[in-house]
Amino acid sequence: MKIVLYEIDHKILHLLTENARLSYAEIGRMISLSQSATKERVQNLTDTGIIKRFTVDIDYNQLGYGLKVIIHLKFKNDEFRIFIDKIRLFPEIISCKRITGEYCLIAECVLKDSAHLENLIDKLIKYGIPSTSVQLSEIKTNHFFKRE
């Protein structure tokens, strides 16, 4: 079922993707809506599953994890299922997605340094063939709901 959003809902989603800690009153002031109407709209967005969760954006660099890498993983046959069952053993992997193409999975990882990366690669080789790219900077973040 396709859910149709009103422009006001797009504005709310944009504000929440920028800062999920905004109060209903703050959001309401920004979009000229009462606090109770804003709360009702956010609740509706949550109830329909459009908003799945409220989360935080962690600055891993502040925690000593200054190296961000993207690792593509290639597996033979169904060996990726074994890796998926063991993924909890890799706290460095902050996001992992199954993809199409030459590789089966793509993992976003945060690491302390190149020695940490080397250690992670050594562990991943037991499951499949990793191909690693170091992230130099982040160009774009989520602006899907920003309407200009």
PDB file of C-alpha atoms in Angstrom:
ATOM      1  CA  MET A   1       0.000   0.000   0.000  1.00  0.00           C
ATOM      2  CA  LYS A   2       1.399   3.372  -1.030  1.00  0.00           C
ATOM      3  CA  ILE A   3       1.096   6.104   1.590  1.00  0.00           C
ATOM      4  CA  VAL A   4       0.584   9.635   0.338  1.00  0.00           C
ATOM      5  CA  LEU A   5       2.259  12.369   2.350  1.00  0.00           C
ATOM      6  CA  TYR A   6       1.242  15.990   2.548  1.00  0.00           C
ATOM      7  CA  GLU A   7       3.809  18.780   2.213  1.00  0.00           C
ATOM      8  CA  ILE A   8       3.625  19.365   5.977  1.00  0.00           C
ATOM      9  CA  ASP A   9       4.615  15.715   6.542  1.00  0.00           C
ATOM     10  CA  HIS A  10       7.616  16.180   4.251  1.00  0.00           C
ATOM     11  CA  LYS A  11       8.650  19.200   6.318  1.00  0.00           C
ATOM     12  CA  ILE A  12       8.338  17.233   9.551  1.00  0.00           C
ATOM     13  CA  LEU A  13      10.385  14.346   8.152  1.00  0.00           C
ATOM     14  CA  HIS A  14      13.064  16.734   6.927  1.00  0.00           C
ATOM     15  CA  LEU A  15      13.326  18.395  10.342  1.00  0.00           C
ATOM     16  CA  LEU A  16      13.493  15.043  12.135  1.00  0.00           C
ATOM     17  CA  THR A  17      16.191  13.699   9.800  1.00  0.00           C
ATOM     18  CA  GLU A  18      18.222  16.809  10.631  1.00  0.00           C
ATOM     19  CA  ASN A  19      17.585  16.523  14.388  1.00  0.00           C
ATOM     20  CA  ALA A  20      15.461  13.711  15.836  1.00  0.00           C
ATOM     21  CA  ARG A  21      15.531  15.378  19.273  1.00  0.00           C
ATOM     22  CA  LEU A  22      13.390  18.336  18.274  1.00  0.00           C
ATOM     23  CA  SER A  23      10.337  18.723  20.489  1.00  0.00           C
ATOM     24  CA  TYR A  24       6.842  18.839  19.030  1.00  0.00           C
ATOM     25  CA  ALA A  25       6.671  22.496  20.046  1.00  0.00           C
ATOM     26  CA  GLU A  26       9.923  23.310  18.207  1.00  0.00           C
ATOM     27  CA  ILE A  27       8.816  21.486  15.065  1.00  0.00           C
ATOM     28  CA  GLY A  28       5.429  23.148  15.235  1.00  0.00           C
ATOM     29  CA  ARG A  29       6.985  26.623  15.454  1.00  0.00           C
ATOM     30  CA  MET A  30       9.164  25.886  12.423  1.00  0.00           C
ATOM     31  CA  ILE A  31       6.253  24.744  10.264  1.00  0.00           C
ATOM     32  CA  SER A  32       3.459  26.925  11.700  1.00  0.00           C
ATOM     33  CA  LEU A  33       1.549  24.077  13.319  1.00  0.00           C
ATOM     34  CA  SER A  34       0.371  23.639  16.907  1.00  0.00           C
ATOM     35  CA  GLN A  35       2.258  21.331  19.238  1.00  0.00           C
ATOM     36  CA  SER A  36      -0.687  18.916  19.484  1.00  0.00           C
ATOM     37  CA  ALA A  37      -1.187  18.815  15.693  1.00  0.00           C
ATOM     38  CA  THR A  38       2.549  18.210  15.231  1.00  0.00           C
ATOM     39  CA  LYS A  39       2.492  15.396  17.789  1.00  0.00           C
ATOM     40  CA  GLU A  40      -0.488  13.825  16.009  1.00  0.00           C
ATOM     41  CA  ARG A  41       1.267  13.977  12.625  1.00  0.00           C
ATOM     42  CA  VAL A  42       4.514  12.483  14.015  1.00  0.00           C
ATOM     43  CA  GLN A  43       2.498   9.743  15.742  1.00  0.00           C
ATOM     44  CA  ASN A  44       0.712   8.995  12.454  1.00  0.00           C
ATOM     45  CA  LEU A  45       4.055   8.819  10.622  1.00  0.00           C
ATOM     46  CA  THR A  46       5.258   6.376  13.284  1.00  0.00           C
ATOM     47  CA  ASP A  47       2.061   4.295  13.339  1.00  0.00           C
ATOM     48  CA  THR A  48       2.109   3.861   9.545  1.00  0.00           C
ATOM     49  CA  GLY A  49       5.744   2.731   9.671  1.00  0.00           C
ATOM     50  CA  ILE A  50       7.155   5.673   7.744  1.00  0.00           C
ATOM     51  CA  ILE A  51       9.211   6.593  10.803  1.00  0.00           C
ATOM     52  CA  LYS A  52      10.756   3.309  11.877  1.00  0.00           C
ATOM     53  CA  ARG A  53      12.834   4.618  14.786  1.00  0.00           C
ATOM     54  CA  PHE A  54      14.514   7.633  16.283  1.00  0.00           C
ATOM     55  CA  THR A  55      18.278   7.316  16.443  1.00  0.00           C
ATOM     56  CA  VAL A  56      21.535   9.169  17.038  1.00  0.00           C
ATOM     57  CA  ASP A  57      24.352  10.022  14.667  1.00  0.00           C
ATOM     58  CA  ILE A  58      27.567   9.104  16.467  1.00  0.00           C
ATOM     59  CA  ASP A  59      30.847  10.857  15.751  1.00  0.00           C
ATOM     60  CA  TYR A  60      33.069   7.776  15.868  1.00  0.00           C
ATOM     61  CA  ASN A  61      36.147   9.934  15.365  1.00  0.00           C
ATOM     62  CA  GLN A  62      35.552  11.442  18.826  1.00  0.00           C
ATOM     63  CA  LEU A  63      35.676   7.893  20.214  1.00  0.00           C
ATOM     64  CA  GLY A  64      39.019   7.102  18.591  1.00  0.00           C
ATOM     65  CA  TYR A  65      37.644   5.426  15.475  1.00  0.00           C
ATOM     66  CA  GLY A  66      38.981   7.812  12.834  1.00  0.00           C
ATOM     67  CA  LEU A  67      39.099   5.387   9.916  1.00  0.00           C
ATOM     68  CA  LYS A  68      35.895   4.659   8.021  1.00  0.00           C
ATOM     69  CA  VAL A  69      35.963   1.972   5.339  1.00  0.00           C
ATOM     70  CA  ILE A  70      33.569   0.314   2.945  1.00  0.00           C
ATOM     71  CA  ILE A  71      34.181  -3.387   2.442  1.00  0.00           C
ATOM     72  CA  HIS A  72      32.616  -5.366  -0.385  1.00  0.00           C
ATOM     73  CA  LEU A  73      32.441  -9.082   0.378  1.00  0.00           C
ATOM     74  CA  LYS A  74      32.327 -11.855  -2.196  1.00  0.00           C
ATOM     75  CA  PHE A  75      31.357 -15.398  -1.210  1.00  0.00           C
ATOM     76  CA  LYS A  76      31.115 -18.770  -2.886  1.00  0.00           C
ATOM     77  CA  ASN A  77      27.672 -20.359  -2.997  1.00  0.00           C
ATOM     78  CA  ASP A  78      25.742 -19.674   0.221  1.00  0.00           C
ATOM     79  CA  GLU A  79      28.779 -18.994   2.436  1.00  0.00           C
ATOM     80  CA  PHE A  80      27.467 -15.477   3.045  1.00  0.00           C
ATOM     81  CA  ARG A  81      24.755 -17.004   5.238  1.00  0.00           C
ATOM     82  CA  ILE A  82      27.469 -18.320   7.576  1.00  0.00           C
ATOM     83  CA  PHE A  83      28.953 -14.822   7.743  1.00  0.00           C
ATOM     84  CA  ILE A  84      25.545 -13.234   8.416  1.00  0.00           C
ATOM     85  CA  ASP A  85      25.087 -15.634  11.350  1.00  0.00           C
ATOM     86  CA  LYS A  86      28.484 -14.495  12.727  1.00  0.00           C
ATOM     87  CA  ILE A  87      28.185 -10.762  11.980  1.00  0.00           C
ATOM     88  CA  ARG A  88      27.632  -9.949  15.653  1.00  0.00           C
ATOM     89  CA  LEU A  89      31.297 -10.903  16.166  1.00  0.00           C
ATOM     90  CA  PHE A  90      32.298  -7.789  14.187  1.00  0.00           C
ATOM     91  CA  PRO A  91      31.357  -4.680  16.201  1.00  0.00           C
ATOM     92  CA  GLU A  92      33.332  -2.556  13.717  1.00  0.00           C
ATOM     93  CA  ILE A  93      30.640  -3.199  11.109  1.00  0.00           C
ATOM     94  CA  ILE A  94      28.054  -0.480  11.706  1.00  0.00           C
ATOM     95  CA  SER A  95      25.988  -1.245   8.603  1.00  0.00           C
ATOM     96  CA  CYS A  96      25.800  -4.249   6.296  1.00  0.00           C
ATOM     97  CA  LYS A  97      23.597  -4.645   3.242  1.00  0.00           C
ATOM     98  CA  ARG A  98      23.009  -7.483   0.812  1.00  0.00           C
ATOM     99  CA  ILE A  99      23.549  -6.241  -2.738  1.00  0.00           C
ATOM    100  CA  THR A 100      23.424  -7.433  -6.334  1.00  0.00           C
ATOM    101  CA  GLY A 101      26.389  -7.691  -8.639  1.00  0.00           C
ATOM    102  CA  GLU A 102      29.838  -9.175  -8.259  1.00  0.00           C
ATOM    103  CA  TYR A 103      29.779  -8.837  -4.469  1.00  0.00           C
ATOM    104  CA  CYS A 104      27.132 -10.221  -2.108  1.00  0.00           C
ATOM    105  CA  LEU A 105      27.429  -7.806   0.798  1.00  0.00           C
ATOM    106  CA  ILE A 106      28.663  -4.285   1.443  1.00  0.00           C
ATOM    107  CA  ALA A 107      29.744  -3.351   4.961  1.00  0.00           C
ATOM    108  CA  GLU A 108      30.382   0.088   6.402  1.00  0.00           C
ATOM    109  CA  CYS A 109      33.001  -0.121   9.136  1.00  0.00           C
ATOM    110  CA  VAL A 110      34.594   2.200  11.689  1.00  0.00           C
ATOM    111  CA  LEU A 111      38.124   1.433  12.781  1.00  0.00           C
ATOM    112  CA  LYS A 112      40.888   2.942  14.899  1.00  0.00           C
ATOM    113  CA  ASP A 113      43.697   2.776  12.351  1.00  0.00           C
ATOM    114  CA  SER A 114      45.240   0.745   9.522  1.00  0.00           C
ATOM    115  CA  ALA A 115      46.388  -1.991  11.922  1.00  0.00           C
ATOM    116  CA  HIS A 116      42.783  -2.388  13.050  1.00  0.00           C
ATOM    117  CA  LEU A 117      41.730  -2.586   9.385  1.00  0.00           C
ATOM    118  CA  GLU A 118      44.345  -5.233   8.674  1.00  0.00           C
ATOM    119  CA  ASN A 119      43.132  -7.270  11.644  1.00  0.00           C
ATOM    120  CA  LEU A 120      39.513  -7.009  10.462  1.00  0.00           C
ATOM    121  CA  ILE A 121      40.448  -8.099   6.931  1.00  0.00           C
ATOM    122  CA  ASP A 122      42.297 -11.097   8.358  1.00  0.00           C
ATOM    123  CA  LYS A 123      39.122 -12.109  10.215  1.00  0.00           C
ATOM    124  CA  LEU A 124      36.850 -11.532   7.203  1.00  0.00           C
ATOM    125  CA  ILE A 125      38.998 -13.678   4.877  1.00  0.00           C
ATOM    126  CA  LYS A 126      37.807 -16.726   6.820  1.00  0.00           C
ATOM    127  CA  TYR A 127      34.306 -16.110   5.405  1.00  0.00           C
ATOM    128  CA  GLY A 128      34.809 -14.604   1.964  1.00  0.00           C
ATOM    129  CA  ILE A 129      36.876 -12.305  -0.224  1.00  0.00           C
ATOM    130  CA  PRO A 130      36.932  -8.680   0.961  1.00  0.00           C
ATOM    131  CA  SER A 131      37.612  -5.642  -1.216  1.00  0.00           C
ATOM    132  CA  THR A 132      38.254  -2.511   0.826  1.00  0.00           C
ATOM    133  CA  SER A 133      37.879   1.205   0.140  1.00  0.00           C
ATOM    134  CA  VAL A 134      38.821   3.901   2.643  1.00  0.00           C
ATOM    135  CA  GLN A 135      36.326   6.733   3.009  1.00  0.00           C
ATOM    136  CA  LEU A 136      38.061  10.094   2.634  1.00  0.00           C
ATOM    137  CA  SER A 137      35.055  12.292   3.415  1.00  0.00           C
ATOM    138  CA  GLU A 138      31.278  12.293   3.470  1.00  0.00           C
ATOM    139  CA  ILE A 139      29.773  14.280   0.608  1.00  0.00           C
ATOM    140  CA  LYS A 140      26.022  13.885   1.023  1.00  0.00           C
ATOM    141  CA  THR A 141      23.766  12.919   3.843  1.00  0.00           C
ATOM    142  CA  ASN A 142      20.047  12.277   3.845  1.00  0.00           C
ATOM    143  CA  HIS A 143      18.221  15.199   2.265  1.00  0.00           C
ATOM    144  CA  PHE A 144      15.405  13.176   0.730  1.00  0.00           C
ATOM    145  CA  PHE A 145      12.648  15.180   2.404  1.00  0.00           C
ATOM    146  CA  LYS A 146      14.171  18.604   1.910  1.00  0.00           C
ATOM    147  CA  ARG A 147      11.921  20.486  -0.496  1.00  0.00           C
ATOM    148  CA  GLU A 148      13.189  23.733  -1.955  1.00  0.00           C
TER     149      GLU A 148
END
